[in-house]
């Protein structure tokens, strides 16, 4: 529960604004020993939540969406305080949640309805096959700090729509907005199927141990630990992990458009975004023109928290140090910084454009999660594709060309869960399609239309008779001669289509 800074609470932790150092609020950490009790309460409440049906749950989600819209200013003000974001960055999160909620409200009844499957062979037409989507009782969500409103609730909304209860652990760096959102859920008439657990590693471990499904968003290294612990109880997981997203700029691209996209995609939220543009490969004929356009755009950026700035501070000194190390190592290895290049005051880092870079440098191979934009000249499309794929990550990517078909051909050669053509980050808004990473960027996907809800469900197949005729025909009371006759018929019927195709 959020409290004023002067209130003494057991296990109270003070949260500071990374941009100013001011106290943003305090939060009470959860005792890991209490997690089993909290999960048990959620599991009890979930049964009634499921029994409301999709239409009943949609009404609660609709009221919650309205509440978020009406309290948007309050949410964003607190968001800026606990993250040090600029207002430009902060205003993106609540509309994203409202859009996701609206989509689920519109589609959830159809998406979660039982599905009738056809008979594979004519003699099985005597059976009705129905697949039901049954929600997992408790979904544990371990959310990151970079988008503490959107990243926490965008996954929770799908689970709640599916009929699950949700045990949410926001990042210990940004716990305050989650408290506000929980208040909004209750103010909207939401039942006790959404609970918070505040804390660090020990609380996360307890959530994994007491949940029926885990969604984690964060680093690849931590994601592996989450999966390892979940495997102890064979708990399924969905992981959205790190990225080192490449942009490829072909020689026929709209240079100004590509440059503006690179700057926005690389600097938005101080580069602290899993789908940030983290490396750019530009075909040689337009390389100089592209770099000049990028530098001109970056030099117009204003860094600072709150109103009037393009992006704000980084979350803490640890993240500043990672970014600064990547820049320093690149400069020492022969790269040049055309803007920025030296750390600023406090948790601010200036937007930094690096050129003369290559894959021997950490700025091109390790996730930076900071406001840097390394740009590399390439001689061919094949070289650009090879370098783009030369990474343990595969979250998303982008390709710029005036020839959309050509760009799509390049996109389908990239090892990434999503590719944007002549745009960046747009796949985040495409909530009808999967958002998932390849390689070390994750397992499973967010969103994905109906799958954004179904992933939190178990599939239960129910087979019922359409008629009693033939019931028991395959039981042990059948003769061997009859059994052979039946299996011969099955084989012949099953081979009809393969034989036609084989011809």
GROMACS .gro file of C-alpha atoms in nm, residues 28-453:
model
  426
   28UNK     CA    1   0.549  -0.197   0.196
   29UNK     CA    2   0.738  -0.504   0.076
   30UNK     CA    3   0.558  -0.836   0.093
   31UNK     CA    4   0.693  -1.110   0.319
   32UNK     CA    5   0.769  -1.405   0.087
   33UNK     CA    6   0.618  -1.633   0.350
   34UNK     CA    7   0.280  -1.467   0.286
   35UNK     CA    8   0.274  -1.554  -0.084
   36UNK     CA    9   0.116  -1.902  -0.041
   37UNK     CA   10  -0.170  -1.745   0.157
   38UNK     CA   11  -0.220  -1.470  -0.104
   39UNK     CA   12  -0.219  -1.726  -0.387
   40UNK     CA   13  -0.468  -1.945  -0.200
   41UNK     CA   14  -0.705  -1.650  -0.164
   42UNK     CA   15  -0.675  -1.573  -0.535
   43UNK     CA   16  -0.740  -1.936  -0.622
   44UNK     CA   17  -1.061  -1.933  -0.419
   45UNK     CA   18  -1.183  -1.608  -0.577
   46UNK     CA   19  -1.092  -1.726  -0.928
   47UNK     CA   20  -1.360  -1.994  -0.938
   48UNK     CA   21  -1.637  -1.737  -0.912
   49UNK     CA   22  -1.459  -1.506  -1.158
   50UNK     CA   23  -1.447  -1.789  -1.413
   51UNK     CA   24  -1.814  -1.868  -1.354
   52UNK     CA   25  -1.914  -1.515  -1.459
   53UNK     CA   26  -1.836  -1.611  -1.815
   54UNK     CA   27  -1.667  -1.394  -2.075
   55UNK     CA   28  -1.957  -1.150  -2.100
   56UNK     CA   29  -1.965  -1.093  -1.725
   57UNK     CA   30  -1.590  -1.041  -1.704
   58UNK     CA   31  -1.601  -0.802  -1.999
   59UNK     CA   32  -1.825  -0.567  -1.802
   60UNK     CA   33  -1.568  -0.538  -1.522
   61UNK     CA   34  -1.282  -0.487  -1.770
   62UNK     CA   35  -1.486  -0.216  -1.939
   63UNK     CA   36  -1.535  -0.030  -1.612
   64UNK     CA   37  -1.162  -0.061  -1.541
   65UNK     CA   38  -1.077   0.081  -1.884
   66UNK     CA   39  -1.306   0.376  -1.817
   67UNK     CA   40  -1.140   0.428  -1.477
   68UNK     CA   41  -0.795   0.436  -1.638
   69UNK     CA   42  -0.913   0.695  -1.888
   70UNK     CA   43  -1.063   0.912  -1.616
   71UNK     CA   44  -0.752   0.887  -1.394
   72UNK     CA   45  -0.494   0.912  -1.671
   73UNK     CA   46  -0.341   1.237  -1.540
   74UNK     CA   47  -0.300   1.091  -1.192
   75UNK     CA   48  -0.138   0.775  -1.327
   76UNK     CA   49   0.102   0.965  -1.552
   77UNK     CA   50   0.204   1.207  -1.278
   78UNK     CA   51   0.299   0.919  -1.051
   79UNK     CA   52   0.465   0.738  -1.342
   80UNK     CA   53   0.694   1.035  -1.405
   81UNK     CA   54   0.781   1.054  -1.035
   82UNK     CA   55   0.890   0.693  -1.002
   83UNK     CA   56   1.067   0.657  -1.338
   84UNK     CA   57   1.209   1.001  -1.422
   85UNK     CA   58   1.043   0.980  -1.763
   86UNK     CA   59   0.965   1.278  -1.980
   87UNK     CA   60   0.598   1.356  -2.031
   88UNK     CA   61   0.644   1.256  -2.395
   89UNK     CA   62   0.734   0.904  -2.288
   90UNK     CA   63   0.484   0.879  -2.002
   91UNK     CA   64   0.175   0.958  -2.210
   92UNK     CA   65   0.211   0.639  -2.414
   93UNK     CA   66   0.125   0.384  -2.147
   94UNK     CA   67  -0.236   0.435  -2.038
   95UNK     CA   68  -0.373   0.463  -2.396
   96UNK     CA   69  -0.196   0.136  -2.477
   97UNK     CA   70  -0.376  -0.040  -2.192
   98UNK     CA   71  -0.712   0.106  -2.287
   99UNK     CA   72  -0.662  -0.012  -2.645
  100UNK     CA   73  -0.577  -0.366  -2.527
  101UNK     CA   74  -0.871  -0.376  -2.287
  102UNK     CA   75  -1.107  -0.256  -2.560
  103UNK     CA   76  -0.984  -0.527  -2.796
  104UNK     CA   77  -1.031  -0.803  -2.538
  105UNK     CA   78  -1.376  -0.674  -2.440
  106UNK     CA   79  -1.482  -0.695  -2.804
  107UNK     CA   80  -1.331  -1.036  -2.882
  108UNK     CA   81  -1.310  -1.236  -2.559
  109UNK     CA   82  -1.649  -1.408  -2.574
  110UNK     CA   83  -1.580  -1.551  -2.920
  111UNK     CA   84  -1.213  -1.625  -2.848
  112UNK     CA   85  -1.289  -1.824  -2.534
  113UNK     CA   86  -1.600  -2.005  -2.663
  114UNK     CA   87  -1.577  -2.383  -2.703
  115UNK     CA   88  -1.460  -2.490  -3.048
  116UNK     CA   89  -1.613  -2.779  -3.237
  117UNK     CA   90  -1.359  -2.979  -3.436
  118UNK     CA   91  -1.453  -3.188  -3.740
  119UNK     CA   92  -1.419  -3.563  -3.757
  120UNK     CA   93  -1.092  -3.676  -3.914
  121UNK     CA   94  -1.262  -3.971  -4.086
  122UNK     CA   95  -1.626  -4.036  -4.181
  123UNK     CA   96  -1.678  -4.318  -3.931
  124UNK     CA   97  -1.581  -4.078  -3.648
  125UNK     CA   98  -1.871  -3.848  -3.736
  126UNK     CA   99  -2.070  -4.028  -3.467
  127UNK     CA  100  -1.866  -3.827  -3.214
  128UNK     CA  101  -1.884  -3.457  -3.138
  129UNK     CA  102  -1.540  -3.316  -3.056
  130UNK     CA  103  -1.528  -2.994  -2.856
  131UNK     CA  104  -1.223  -2.805  -2.730
  132UNK     CA  105  -1.281  -2.592  -2.419
  133UNK     CA  106  -1.052  -2.318  -2.290
  134UNK     CA  107  -1.029  -2.345  -1.912
  135UNK     CA  108  -0.838  -2.069  -1.731
  136UNK     CA  109  -0.540  -2.153  -1.515
  137UNK     CA  110  -0.636  -2.049  -1.162
  138UNK     CA  111  -0.346  -1.821  -1.069
  139UNK     CA  112  -0.120  -1.641  -1.318
  140UNK     CA  113   0.196  -1.489  -1.174
  141UNK     CA  114   0.322  -1.182  -1.361
  142UNK     CA  115   0.670  -1.046  -1.290
  143UNK     CA  116   0.690  -0.707  -1.457
  144UNK     CA  117   0.985  -0.479  -1.546
  145UNK     CA  118   1.056  -0.118  -1.458
  146UNK     CA  119   1.085   0.045  -1.800
  147UNK     CA  120   0.708   0.069  -1.865
  148UNK     CA  121   0.565  -0.004  -1.520
  149UNK     CA  122   0.205   0.073  -1.615
  150UNK     CA  123   0.184  -0.085  -1.960
  151UNK     CA  124   0.414  -0.382  -1.902
  152UNK     CA  125   0.239  -0.480  -1.581
  153UNK     CA  126  -0.120  -0.461  -1.697
  154UNK     CA  127  -0.097  -0.553  -2.067
  155UNK     CA  128  -0.033  -0.912  -1.961
  156UNK     CA  129  -0.266  -0.901  -1.662
  157UNK     CA  130  -0.557  -0.790  -1.883
  158UNK     CA  131  -0.531  -1.100  -2.101
  159UNK     CA  132  -0.519  -1.329  -1.798
  160UNK     CA  133  -0.814  -1.157  -1.630
  161UNK     CA  134  -1.013  -1.173  -1.953
  162UNK     CA  135  -0.942  -1.547  -1.974
  163UNK     CA  136  -1.089  -1.594  -1.625
  164UNK     CA  137  -0.766  -1.629  -1.429
  165UNK     CA  138  -0.667  -1.460  -1.106
  166UNK     CA  139  -0.347  -1.255  -1.125
  167UNK     CA  140  -0.066  -1.218  -0.874
  168UNK     CA  141   0.140  -0.924  -0.997
  169UNK     CA  142   0.488  -0.830  -0.885
  170UNK     CA  143   0.599  -0.494  -1.022
  171UNK     CA  144   0.967  -0.411  -1.029
  172UNK     CA  145   1.104  -0.307  -0.692
  173UNK     CA  146   1.237   0.001  -0.873
  174UNK     CA  147   0.890   0.115  -0.985
  175UNK     CA  148   0.627  -0.023  -0.745
  176UNK     CA  149   0.403   0.280  -0.696
  177UNK     CA  150   0.190   0.287  -1.010
  178UNK     CA  151   0.092  -0.077  -0.959
  179UNK     CA  152  -0.062   0.020  -0.625
  180UNK     CA  153  -0.264   0.290  -0.798
  181UNK     CA  154  -0.383   0.050  -1.067
  182UNK     CA  155  -0.491  -0.202  -0.804
  183UNK     CA  156  -0.696   0.071  -0.640
  184UNK     CA  157  -0.854   0.141  -0.977
  185UNK     CA  158  -0.943  -0.227  -1.021
  186UNK     CA  159  -1.127  -0.227  -0.689
  187UNK     CA  160  -1.289   0.112  -0.756
  188UNK     CA  161  -1.419  -0.037  -1.081
  189UNK     CA  162  -1.593  -0.318  -0.894
  190UNK     CA  163  -1.327  -0.575  -0.972
  191UNK     CA  164  -1.333  -0.879  -0.741
  192UNK     CA  165  -1.038  -1.007  -0.538
  193UNK     CA  166  -0.873  -1.174  -0.836
  194UNK     CA  167  -0.594  -0.918  -0.871
  195UNK     CA  168  -0.332  -0.891  -0.599
  196UNK     CA  169   0.013  -0.735  -0.564
  197UNK     CA  170   0.330  -0.872  -0.414
  198UNK     CA  171   0.600  -0.611  -0.363
  199UNK     CA  172   0.965  -0.702  -0.330
  200UNK     CA  173   1.269  -0.844  -0.503
  201UNK     CA  174   1.408  -1.188  -0.588
  202UNK     CA  175   1.269  -1.379  -0.290
  203UNK     CA  176   0.917  -1.258  -0.364
  204UNK     CA  177   0.953  -1.349  -0.733
  205UNK     CA  178   1.064  -1.700  -0.638
  206UNK     CA  179   0.765  -1.742  -0.407
  207UNK     CA  180   0.530  -1.628  -0.685
  208UNK     CA  181   0.681  -1.882  -0.926
  209UNK     CA  182   0.639  -2.154  -0.665
  210UNK     CA  183   0.272  -2.073  -0.602
  211UNK     CA  184   0.136  -1.990  -0.948
  212UNK     CA  185  -0.010  -2.204  -1.227
  213UNK     CA  186   0.142  -1.997  -1.509
  214UNK     CA  187   0.420  -1.737  -1.515
  215UNK     CA  188   0.465  -1.444  -1.748
  216UNK     CA  189   0.799  -1.267  -1.708
  217UNK     CA  190   0.930  -0.961  -1.889
  218UNK     CA  191   1.294  -0.871  -1.838
  219UNK     CA  192   1.649  -0.971  -1.919
  220UNK     CA  193   1.739  -1.296  -2.090
  221UNK     CA  194   1.962  -1.398  -1.801
  222UNK     CA  195   1.687  -1.356  -1.544
  223UNK     CA  196   1.434  -1.516  -1.778
  224UNK     CA  197   1.645  -1.832  -1.784
  225UNK     CA  198   1.639  -1.839  -1.402
  226UNK     CA  199   1.262  -1.793  -1.400
  227UNK     CA  200   1.218  -2.081  -1.642
  228UNK     CA  201   1.454  -2.303  -1.444
  229UNK     CA  202   1.263  -2.248  -1.120
  230UNK     CA  203   0.924  -2.289  -1.288
  231UNK     CA  204   1.042  -2.622  -1.430
  232UNK     CA  205   1.062  -2.765  -1.078
  233UNK     CA  206   0.680  -2.783  -1.076
  234UNK     CA  207   0.642  -2.802  -1.456
  235UNK     CA  208   0.475  -2.461  -1.446
  236UNK     CA  209   0.439  -2.320  -1.798
  237UNK     CA  210   0.599  -1.986  -1.874
  238UNK     CA  211   0.582  -1.704  -2.124
  239UNK     CA  212   0.902  -1.499  -2.146
  240UNK     CA  213   0.954  -1.165  -2.320
  241UNK     CA  214   1.323  -1.102  -2.284
  242UNK     CA  215   1.611  -0.890  -2.411
  243UNK     CA  216   1.667  -0.752  -2.755
  244UNK     CA  217   1.932  -0.598  -2.976
  245UNK     CA  218   1.701  -0.486  -3.254
  246UNK     CA  219   1.859  -0.413  -3.593
  247UNK     CA  220   1.746  -0.161  -3.852
  248UNK     CA  221   1.845  -0.213  -4.216
  249UNK     CA  222   1.836   0.090  -4.446
  250UNK     CA  223   1.850   0.000  -4.815
  251UNK     CA  224   1.996   0.235  -5.075
  252UNK     CA  225   1.649   0.318  -5.214
  253UNK     CA  226   1.504   0.417  -4.874
  254UNK     CA  227   1.344   0.750  -4.787
  255UNK     CA  228   1.649   0.873  -4.597
  256UNK     CA  229   1.473   1.140  -4.394
  257UNK     CA  230   1.199   0.900  -4.285
  258UNK     CA  231   1.452   0.633  -4.192
  259UNK     CA  232   1.668   0.877  -3.998
  260UNK     CA  233   1.374   1.013  -3.798
  261UNK     CA  234   1.257   0.659  -3.725
  262UNK     CA  235   1.603   0.556  -3.609
  263UNK     CA  236   1.629   0.851  -3.372
  264UNK     CA  237   1.285   0.797  -3.224
  265UNK     CA  238   1.327   0.419  -3.208
  266UNK     CA  239   1.666   0.448  -3.045
  267UNK     CA  240   1.605   0.734  -2.801
  268UNK     CA  241   1.244   0.685  -2.691
  269UNK     CA  242   1.227   0.630  -2.313
  270UNK     CA  243   1.604   0.695  -2.301
  271UNK     CA  244   1.652   0.378  -2.506
  272UNK     CA  245   1.510   0.171  -2.222
  273UNK     CA  246   1.278  -0.037  -2.434
  274UNK     CA  247   1.306  -0.401  -2.537
  275UNK     CA  248   1.227  -0.313  -2.899
  276UNK     CA  249   1.457  -0.010  -2.919
  277UNK     CA  250   1.658   0.036  -3.236
  278UNK     CA  251   1.998  -0.068  -3.099
  279UNK     CA  252   2.203  -0.100  -3.419
  280UNK     CA  253   2.165   0.032  -3.773
  281UNK     CA  254   2.308  -0.112  -4.097
  282UNK     CA  255   2.305   0.133  -4.388
  283UNK     CA  256   2.390   0.058  -4.750
  284UNK     CA  257   2.701   0.246  -4.858
  285UNK     CA  258   2.547   0.474  -5.128
  286UNK     CA  259   2.329   0.660  -4.874
  287UNK     CA  260   2.537   0.611  -4.560
  288UNK     CA  261   2.675   0.966  -4.536
  289UNK     CA  262   2.337   1.121  -4.610
  290UNK     CA  263   2.167   0.904  -4.349
  291UNK     CA  264   2.425   0.979  -4.078
  292UNK     CA  265   2.397   1.352  -4.141
  293UNK     CA  266   2.017   1.335  -4.110
  294UNK     CA  267   2.041   1.135  -3.787
  295UNK     CA  268   2.287   1.379  -3.630
  296UNK     CA  269   2.071   1.677  -3.727
  297UNK     CA  270   1.768   1.515  -3.564
  298UNK     CA  271   1.953   1.413  -3.248
  299UNK     CA  272   2.097   1.762  -3.199
  300UNK     CA  273   1.740   1.893  -3.168
  301UNK     CA  274   1.652   1.659  -2.882
  302UNK     CA  275   1.601   1.796  -2.532
  303UNK     CA  276   1.674   1.568  -2.239
  304UNK     CA  277   1.494   1.613  -1.908
  305UNK     CA  278   1.211   1.478  -1.693
  306UNK     CA  279   0.849   1.589  -1.707
  307UNK     CA  280   0.711   1.843  -1.955
  308UNK     CA  281   0.900   1.988  -2.250
  309UNK     CA  282   1.161   1.713  -2.298
  310UNK     CA  283   1.194   1.440  -2.555
  311UNK     CA  284   1.319   1.178  -2.311
  312UNK     CA  285   1.404   1.165  -1.943
  313UNK     CA  286   1.655   1.006  -1.712
  314UNK     CA  287   1.768   0.647  -1.699
  315UNK     CA  288   1.636   0.436  -1.416
  316UNK     CA  289   1.954   0.430  -1.205
  317UNK     CA  290   2.333   0.440  -1.205
  318UNK     CA  291   2.359   0.071  -1.290
  319UNK     CA  292   2.190   0.129  -1.622
  320UNK     CA  293   2.391   0.446  -1.684
  321UNK     CA  294   2.710   0.250  -1.628
  322UNK     CA  295   2.615  -0.019  -1.883
  323UNK     CA  296   2.546   0.246  -2.145
  324UNK     CA  297   2.863   0.439  -2.066
  325UNK     CA  298   3.074   0.121  -2.075
  326UNK     CA  299   2.946   0.034  -2.421
  327UNK     CA  300   3.027   0.385  -2.546
  328UNK     CA  301   3.372   0.395  -2.383
  329UNK     CA  302   3.467   0.053  -2.521
  330UNK     CA  303   3.355   0.153  -2.869
  331UNK     CA  304   3.552   0.478  -2.862
  332UNK     CA  305   3.862   0.295  -2.737
  333UNK     CA  306   3.829   0.049  -3.026
  334UNK     CA  307   3.816   0.323  -3.293
  335UNK     CA  308   3.451   0.433  -3.307
  336UNK     CA  309   3.357   0.801  -3.314
  337UNK     CA  310   3.079   0.974  -3.122
  338UNK     CA  311   2.914   1.236  -3.342
  339UNK     CA  312   2.685   1.344  -3.057
  340UNK     CA  313   2.705   1.279  -2.683
  341UNK     CA  314   2.964   1.022  -2.587
  342UNK     CA  315   3.013   1.124  -2.225
  343UNK     CA  316   2.781   1.057  -1.932
  344UNK     CA  317   2.576   1.346  -1.801
  345UNK     CA  318   2.482   1.443  -1.448
  346UNK     CA  319   2.298   1.205  -1.222
  347UNK     CA  320   2.103   0.941  -1.411
  348UNK     CA  321   2.093   1.130  -1.740
  349UNK     CA  322   2.285   1.016  -2.046
  350UNK     CA  323   2.302   1.231  -2.360
  351UNK     CA  324   2.178   1.089  -2.692
  352UNK     CA  325   2.486   0.938  -2.852
  353UNK     CA  326   2.538   0.860  -3.221
  354UNK     CA  327   2.831   0.624  -3.286
  355UNK     CA  328   2.992   0.558  -3.624
  356UNK     CA  329   3.288   0.349  -3.743
  357UNK     CA  330   3.149   0.062  -3.537
  358UNK     CA  331   3.171  -0.313  -3.594
  359UNK     CA  332   3.077  -0.640  -3.430
  360UNK     CA  333   3.389  -0.655  -3.218
  361UNK     CA  334   3.231  -0.382  -3.004
  362UNK     CA  335   2.986  -0.442  -2.720
  363UNK     CA  336   2.765  -0.157  -2.844
  364UNK     CA  337   2.679  -0.374  -3.145
  365UNK     CA  338   2.645  -0.713  -2.974
  366UNK     CA  339   2.524  -0.661  -2.615
  367UNK     CA  340   2.190  -0.512  -2.515
  368UNK     CA  341   2.260  -0.149  -2.418
  369UNK     CA  342   1.916  -0.033  -2.303
  370UNK     CA  343   2.029   0.327  -2.327
  371UNK     CA  344   2.010   0.630  -2.562
  372UNK     CA  345   2.276   0.523  -2.810
  373UNK     CA  346   2.255   0.471  -3.185
  374UNK     CA  347   2.550   0.285  -3.344
  375UNK     CA  348   2.544   0.306  -3.725
  376UNK     CA  349   2.745   0.071  -3.945
  377UNK     CA  350   2.814   0.103  -4.319
  378UNK     CA  351   2.755  -0.213  -4.525
  379UNK     CA  352   2.827  -0.290  -4.888
  380UNK     CA  353   2.536  -0.521  -4.969
  381UNK     CA  354   2.196  -0.639  -4.854
  382UNK     CA  355   2.342  -0.984  -4.789
  383UNK     CA  356   2.599  -0.832  -4.554
  384UNK     CA  357   2.328  -0.636  -4.373
  385UNK     CA  358   2.116  -0.949  -4.324
  386UNK     CA  359   2.414  -1.153  -4.206
  387UNK     CA  360   2.511  -0.890  -3.948
  388UNK     CA  361   2.154  -0.838  -3.835
  389UNK     CA  362   2.124  -1.211  -3.768
  390UNK     CA  363   2.463  -1.226  -3.598
  391UNK     CA  364   2.312  -1.196  -3.252
  392UNK     CA  365   2.181  -1.418  -2.973
  393UNK     CA  366   1.870  -1.198  -2.972
  394UNK     CA  367   1.573  -1.198  -3.207
  395UNK     CA  368   1.296  -0.976  -3.075
  396UNK     CA  369   1.210  -0.738  -3.358
  397UNK     CA  370   1.373  -0.554  -3.648
  398UNK     CA  371   1.300  -0.301  -3.920
  399UNK     CA  372   1.373  -0.259  -4.290
  400UNK     CA  373   1.351   0.066  -4.485
  401UNK     CA  374   1.306   0.077  -4.864
  402UNK     CA  375   1.077   0.254  -5.109
  403UNK     CA  376   1.014  -0.089  -5.262
  404UNK     CA  377   0.790  -0.257  -5.003
  405UNK     CA  378   0.806  -0.598  -5.173
  406UNK     CA  379   1.184  -0.587  -5.167
  407UNK     CA  380   1.178  -0.484  -4.801
  408UNK     CA  381   0.946  -0.774  -4.720
  409UNK     CA  382   1.181  -1.016  -4.895
  410UNK     CA  383   1.459  -0.889  -4.669
  411UNK     CA  384   1.233  -0.906  -4.363
  412UNK     CA  385   1.166  -1.275  -4.420
  413UNK     CA  386   1.539  -1.342  -4.402
  414UNK     CA  387   1.572  -1.189  -4.054
  415UNK     CA  388   1.572  -1.394  -3.735
  416UNK     CA  389   1.315  -1.194  -3.543
  417UNK     CA  390   0.970  -1.236  -3.396
  418UNK     CA  391   0.847  -0.922  -3.574
  419UNK     CA  392   0.976  -0.698  -3.852
  420UNK     CA  393   0.849  -0.347  -3.926
  421UNK     CA  394   0.878  -0.215  -4.281
  422UNK     CA  395   0.936   0.160  -4.309
  423UNK     CA  396   0.856   0.201  -3.941
  424UNK     CA  397   0.982   0.105  -3.596
  425UNK     CA  398   0.808  -0.029  -3.284
  426UNK     CA  399   0.477  -0.044  -3.474
  427UNK     CA  400   0.437  -0.415  -3.398
  428UNK     CA  401   0.371  -0.320  -3.034
  429UNK     CA  402   0.043  -0.164  -3.145
  430UNK     CA  403  -0.061  -0.466  -3.351
  431UNK     CA  404  -0.227  -0.651  -3.065
  432UNK     CA  405  -0.408  -0.888  -3.301
  433UNK     CA  406  -0.072  -1.046  -3.391
  434UNK     CA  407   0.185  -1.228  -3.175
  435UNK     CA  408   0.463  -1.030  -3.009
  436UNK     CA  409   0.730  -1.281  -2.925
  437UNK     CA  410   1.103  -1.320  -2.953
  438UNK     CA  411   1.325  -1.578  -3.116
  439UNK     CA  412   1.646  -1.722  -2.974
  440UNK     CA  413   1.734  -1.561  -2.638
  441UNK     CA  414   1.462  -1.298  -2.675
  442UNK     CA  415   1.192  -1.516  -2.532
  443UNK     CA  416   0.949  -1.804  -2.537
  444UNK     CA  417   0.585  -1.771  -2.631
  445UNK     CA  418   0.425  -1.441  -2.721
  446UNK     CA  419   0.222  -1.154  -2.591
  447UNK     CA  420  -0.103  -1.056  -2.759
  448UNK     CA  421  -0.163  -1.265  -3.068
  449UNK     CA  422  -0.533  -1.205  -3.100
  450UNK     CA  423  -0.727  -1.485  -2.932
  451UNK     CA  424  -0.399  -1.646  -2.827
  452UNK     CA  425  -0.333  -1.347  -2.603
  453UNK     CA  426  -0.604  -1.488  -2.377
   0.00000   0.00000   0.00000
